[in-house]
Amino acid sequence: MSKKIKIILTVGARPNFMKIVPLLHEMKKHPEFAPVLVHTGQHYDTNMSALFLEQFDIPEPDINLEVGSASHAVQTARIMERFEKVCIEENPQAVLVVGDVNSTAACTLAAAKLNIKTIHYEAGLRSGDKSMPEEINRLVTDAICDFFFTTLQDANENLIKEGHSENKIFMCGNLMIDSLLQNLKKSNDIDMQFKTLSGRTIRLKEDFVPGEYGVMTFHHPVNVDKKESLEELVDIWVKVSKKIPLVFPVHPRTRKNLRAFGFEDHIRSSARLFLIDSVGYLQFINLMKQAKFVLTDSGGIQEETTYLNIPCLTIRPCTERPVTIWQGSNKLIKVHEIMTEVQLILMSKGKTGEVPRFWDGQSAERIVKVLSEILKR
Ligand code: UD1
């Protein structure tokens, strides 16, 4: 029997799970692969990590580096230090990283210096905005990876412009959409009862009804770390919730800041602004697919709403996922434009779009096929 392809698949933060899981499931169908799942522990809360693994029906990671939270440099350094040891012990043929979080860049750096082949899924995305840590992570990762899997044509062009050779770049589609399609039906059966941060119990179909509520997510430092920016947002959330109920699963970073800046009372002043703990994947896609619109600063949600054809208002100056703007249902707007845009959506004038090429649920299959060819060489 020929030697197995030992490959380390890395995850660290919440948005990594939905990209790795379809790959892991697909590799298990191919006996030539021996995948090892390594969790860096960047995200560690149950709702940010364990609940995701449970809902995706995959076993505990083979190795957890348990790095936890710290400043960017410390978190990155801790991951590198611990991941280097894993690479030496496991001696894999390749390391595959996904997305743009600190874990992505740190694992790539550690593996590349040991001359292990490195592969980046979701390569080539560029916002051009280096004030976002994710952009730095993307640039660092792509500068040293050996192979690139992209989700859209712009990403191929960015990589070529940066000097990468075309035969190392593979556009095989979007793994997040694989996960979305695999879980849409399953999400119908999930319990949709939540506790708000003020202790009230709310239920879908009772306190907010399908098609007549908005979903929000905000956690990017530019929006939530400064008191003035967060205050401007809180004011708008309260105003919008007077027109339509808003459900907001709150990221731990945002929750901490809302409390520290003393905005919780203002939030409680609106009876239809529902702040809840961050939720699992199945609850989130159930919330999203029945929403009238989504208001966000997330990267991945811009793609999921494009697939679901739900108007998405993204509060950012730029996006690394331009296809969601020119082809999908996403719009980049400023905080002061939120109210006008929501009103347009309420008059059924929200943006609609189309699904980009290869966002079809077959991406893992295409990627694993390519991996088996390039890693056998
Ligand atoms: C990270 C990613 C971001 C991604 C986001 C999704 C980087 C640079 N950023 O941002 O791209 O969109 O994850 O969630 O990698 N915390 C908890 N519990 C947790 C995780 C975090 O309480 O399970 C708190 C920590 O106190 C920490 C803060 O949230 O200080 C931020 O966590 P961190 O992982 O540094 O960055 P995110 O903001 O989550």
PDB file of C-alpha atoms in Angstrom, residues 3-103:
ATOM      1  CA  LYS A   3       2.228   5.868   1.988  1.00  0.00           C
ATOM      2  CA  LYS A   4      -0.608   7.968   3.409  1.00  0.00           C
ATOM      3  CA  ILE A   5      -0.667  11.744   2.986  1.00  0.00           C
ATOM      4  CA  LYS A   6      -0.366  13.117   6.516  1.00  0.00           C
ATOM      5  CA  ILE A   7      -1.771  16.636   6.610  1.00  0.00           C
ATOM      6  CA  ILE A   8      -2.383  18.929   9.567  1.00  0.00           C
ATOM      7  CA  LEU A   9      -5.607  20.942   9.303  1.00  0.00           C
ATOM      8  CA  THR A  10      -5.599  23.952  11.620  1.00  0.00           C
ATOM      9  CA  VAL A  11      -8.453  25.860  13.249  1.00  0.00           C
ATOM     10  CA  GLY A  12      -8.278  28.662  15.795  1.00  0.00           C
ATOM     11  CA  ALA A  13     -11.210  31.009  15.753  1.00  0.00           C
ATOM     12  CA  ARG A  14     -14.938  30.624  15.187  1.00  0.00           C
ATOM     13  CA  PRO A  15     -14.985  31.421  11.434  1.00  0.00           C
ATOM     14  CA  ASN A  16     -12.430  28.655  10.778  1.00  0.00           C
ATOM     15  CA  PHE A  17     -14.673  25.731  11.733  1.00  0.00           C
ATOM     16  CA  MET A  18     -17.133  25.997   8.846  1.00  0.00           C
ATOM     17  CA  LYS A  19     -14.215  26.016   6.397  1.00  0.00           C
ATOM     18  CA  ILE A  20     -12.305  23.052   7.837  1.00  0.00           C
ATOM     19  CA  VAL A  21     -15.219  20.720   8.604  1.00  0.00           C
ATOM     20  CA  PRO A  22     -16.298  19.985   4.985  1.00  0.00           C
ATOM     21  CA  LEU A  23     -12.636  19.275   4.133  1.00  0.00           C
ATOM     22  CA  LEU A  24     -12.228  16.945   7.081  1.00  0.00           C
ATOM     23  CA  HIS A  25     -15.395  15.027   6.169  1.00  0.00           C
ATOM     24  CA  GLU A  26     -14.291  14.774   2.532  1.00  0.00           C
ATOM     25  CA  MET A  27     -10.774  13.585   3.446  1.00  0.00           C
ATOM     26  CA  LYS A  28     -12.261  10.831   5.571  1.00  0.00           C
ATOM     27  CA  LYS A  29     -13.814   9.428   2.371  1.00  0.00           C
ATOM     28  CA  HIS A  30     -10.337   9.185   0.824  1.00  0.00           C
ATOM     29  CA  PRO A  31      -8.175   6.570   2.555  1.00  0.00           C
ATOM     30  CA  GLU A  32      -4.957   8.000   1.119  1.00  0.00           C
ATOM     31  CA  PHE A  33      -5.294  10.958   3.550  1.00  0.00           C
ATOM     32  CA  ALA A  34      -4.386  10.888   7.243  1.00  0.00           C
ATOM     33  CA  PRO A  35      -5.669  14.271   8.513  1.00  0.00           C
ATOM     34  CA  VAL A  36      -4.690  15.592  11.958  1.00  0.00           C
ATOM     35  CA  LEU A  37      -6.929  18.349  13.352  1.00  0.00           C
ATOM     36  CA  VAL A  38      -5.101  20.968  15.433  1.00  0.00           C
ATOM     37  CA  HIS A  39      -7.065  23.651  17.345  1.00  0.00           C
ATOM     38  CA  THR A  40      -4.887  26.545  18.502  1.00  0.00           C
ATOM     39  CA  GLY A  41      -7.394  27.507  21.215  1.00  0.00           C
ATOM     40  CA  GLN A  42      -7.506  31.163  20.064  1.00  0.00           C
ATOM     41  CA  HIS A  43     -11.245  30.941  20.700  1.00  0.00           C
ATOM     42  CA  TYR A  44     -12.048  28.973  23.824  1.00  0.00           C
ATOM     43  CA  ASP A  45     -15.549  29.924  25.085  1.00  0.00           C
ATOM     44  CA  THR A  46     -18.068  27.101  24.686  1.00  0.00           C
ATOM     45  CA  ASN A  47     -20.243  29.219  22.388  1.00  0.00           C
ATOM     46  CA  MET A  48     -17.275  30.289  20.265  1.00  0.00           C
ATOM     47  CA  SER A  49     -15.707  26.857  19.879  1.00  0.00           C
ATOM     48  CA  ALA A  50     -16.978  23.601  21.490  1.00  0.00           C
ATOM     49  CA  LEU A  51     -20.605  24.188  20.447  1.00  0.00           C
ATOM     50  CA  PHE A  52     -19.471  24.521  16.829  1.00  0.00           C
ATOM     51  CA  LEU A  53     -17.597  21.224  16.865  1.00  0.00           C
ATOM     52  CA  GLU A  54     -20.591  19.534  18.505  1.00  0.00           C
ATOM     53  CA  GLN A  55     -23.076  20.918  15.956  1.00  0.00           C
ATOM     54  CA  PHE A  56     -20.813  19.923  13.085  1.00  0.00           C
ATOM     55  CA  ASP A  57     -20.708  16.427  14.444  1.00  0.00           C
ATOM     56  CA  ILE A  58     -16.933  16.094  14.467  1.00  0.00           C
ATOM     57  CA  PRO A  59     -14.832  14.649  17.259  1.00  0.00           C
ATOM     58  CA  GLU A  60     -12.624  16.737  19.526  1.00  0.00           C
ATOM     59  CA  PRO A  61      -9.515  18.069  17.749  1.00  0.00           C
ATOM     60  CA  ASP A  62      -6.568  15.670  17.893  1.00  0.00           C
ATOM     61  CA  ILE A  63      -4.447  18.401  19.491  1.00  0.00           C
ATOM     62  CA  ASN A  64      -5.447  21.619  21.289  1.00  0.00           C
ATOM     63  CA  LEU A  65      -2.729  24.223  21.843  1.00  0.00           C
ATOM     64  CA  GLU A  66      -4.910  26.144  24.336  1.00  0.00           C
ATOM     65  CA  VAL A  67      -3.309  29.513  23.666  1.00  0.00           C
ATOM     66  CA  GLY A  68      -6.326  31.647  24.721  1.00  0.00           C
ATOM     67  CA  SER A  69      -6.495  35.440  24.498  1.00  0.00           C
ATOM     68  CA  ALA A  70      -3.549  37.831  24.608  1.00  0.00           C
ATOM     69  CA  SER A  71      -2.213  40.783  22.632  1.00  0.00           C
ATOM     70  CA  HIS A  72      -1.675  40.068  18.927  1.00  0.00           C
ATOM     71  CA  ALA A  73       2.070  39.566  19.251  1.00  0.00           C
ATOM     72  CA  VAL A  74       1.799  37.351  22.327  1.00  0.00           C
ATOM     73  CA  GLN A  75      -1.051  35.267  20.878  1.00  0.00           C
ATOM     74  CA  THR A  76       0.821  34.822  17.575  1.00  0.00           C
ATOM     75  CA  ALA A  77       4.074  33.942  19.353  1.00  0.00           C
ATOM     76  CA  ARG A  78       2.387  31.423  21.647  1.00  0.00           C
ATOM     77  CA  ILE A  79       0.746  29.693  18.688  1.00  0.00           C
ATOM     78  CA  MET A  80       4.056  29.560  16.798  1.00  0.00           C
ATOM     79  CA  GLU A  81       5.933  28.148  19.752  1.00  0.00           C
ATOM     80  CA  ARG A  82       3.398  25.420  20.465  1.00  0.00           C
ATOM     81  CA  PHE A  83       2.612  24.634  16.825  1.00  0.00           C
ATOM     82  CA  GLU A  84       6.292  24.225  15.969  1.00  0.00           C
ATOM     83  CA  LYS A  85       6.524  21.406  18.532  1.00  0.00           C
ATOM     84  CA  VAL A  86       3.456  19.722  17.027  1.00  0.00           C
ATOM     85  CA  CYS A  87       4.947  19.926  13.535  1.00  0.00           C
ATOM     86  CA  ILE A  88       8.200  18.372  14.734  1.00  0.00           C
ATOM     87  CA  GLU A  89       6.410  15.552  16.571  1.00  0.00           C
ATOM     88  CA  GLU A  90       3.838  14.815  13.866  1.00  0.00           C
ATOM     89  CA  ASN A  91       6.150  15.399  10.898  1.00  0.00           C
ATOM     90  CA  PRO A  92       3.305  16.021   8.423  1.00  0.00           C
ATOM     91  CA  GLN A  93       3.724  16.264   4.684  1.00  0.00           C
ATOM     92  CA  ALA A  94       1.688  19.473   4.630  1.00  0.00           C
ATOM     93  CA  VAL A  95      -0.095  22.012   6.821  1.00  0.00           C
ATOM     94  CA  LEU A  96      -3.348  23.547   5.654  1.00  0.00           C
ATOM     95  CA  VAL A  97      -4.537  26.852   7.115  1.00  0.00           C
ATOM     96  CA  VAL A  98      -7.785  28.718   6.467  1.00  0.00           C
ATOM     97  CA  GLY A  99      -9.003  32.307   6.611  1.00  0.00           C
ATOM     98  CA  ASP A 100      -7.190  35.311   8.036  1.00  0.00           C
ATOM     99  CA  VAL A 101      -7.054  35.075  11.817  1.00  0.00           C
ATOM    100  CA  ASN A 102      -3.926  35.188  13.984  1.00  0.00           C
ATOM    101  CA  SER A 103      -3.855  31.373  14.070  1.00  0.00           C
TER     102      SER A 103
END
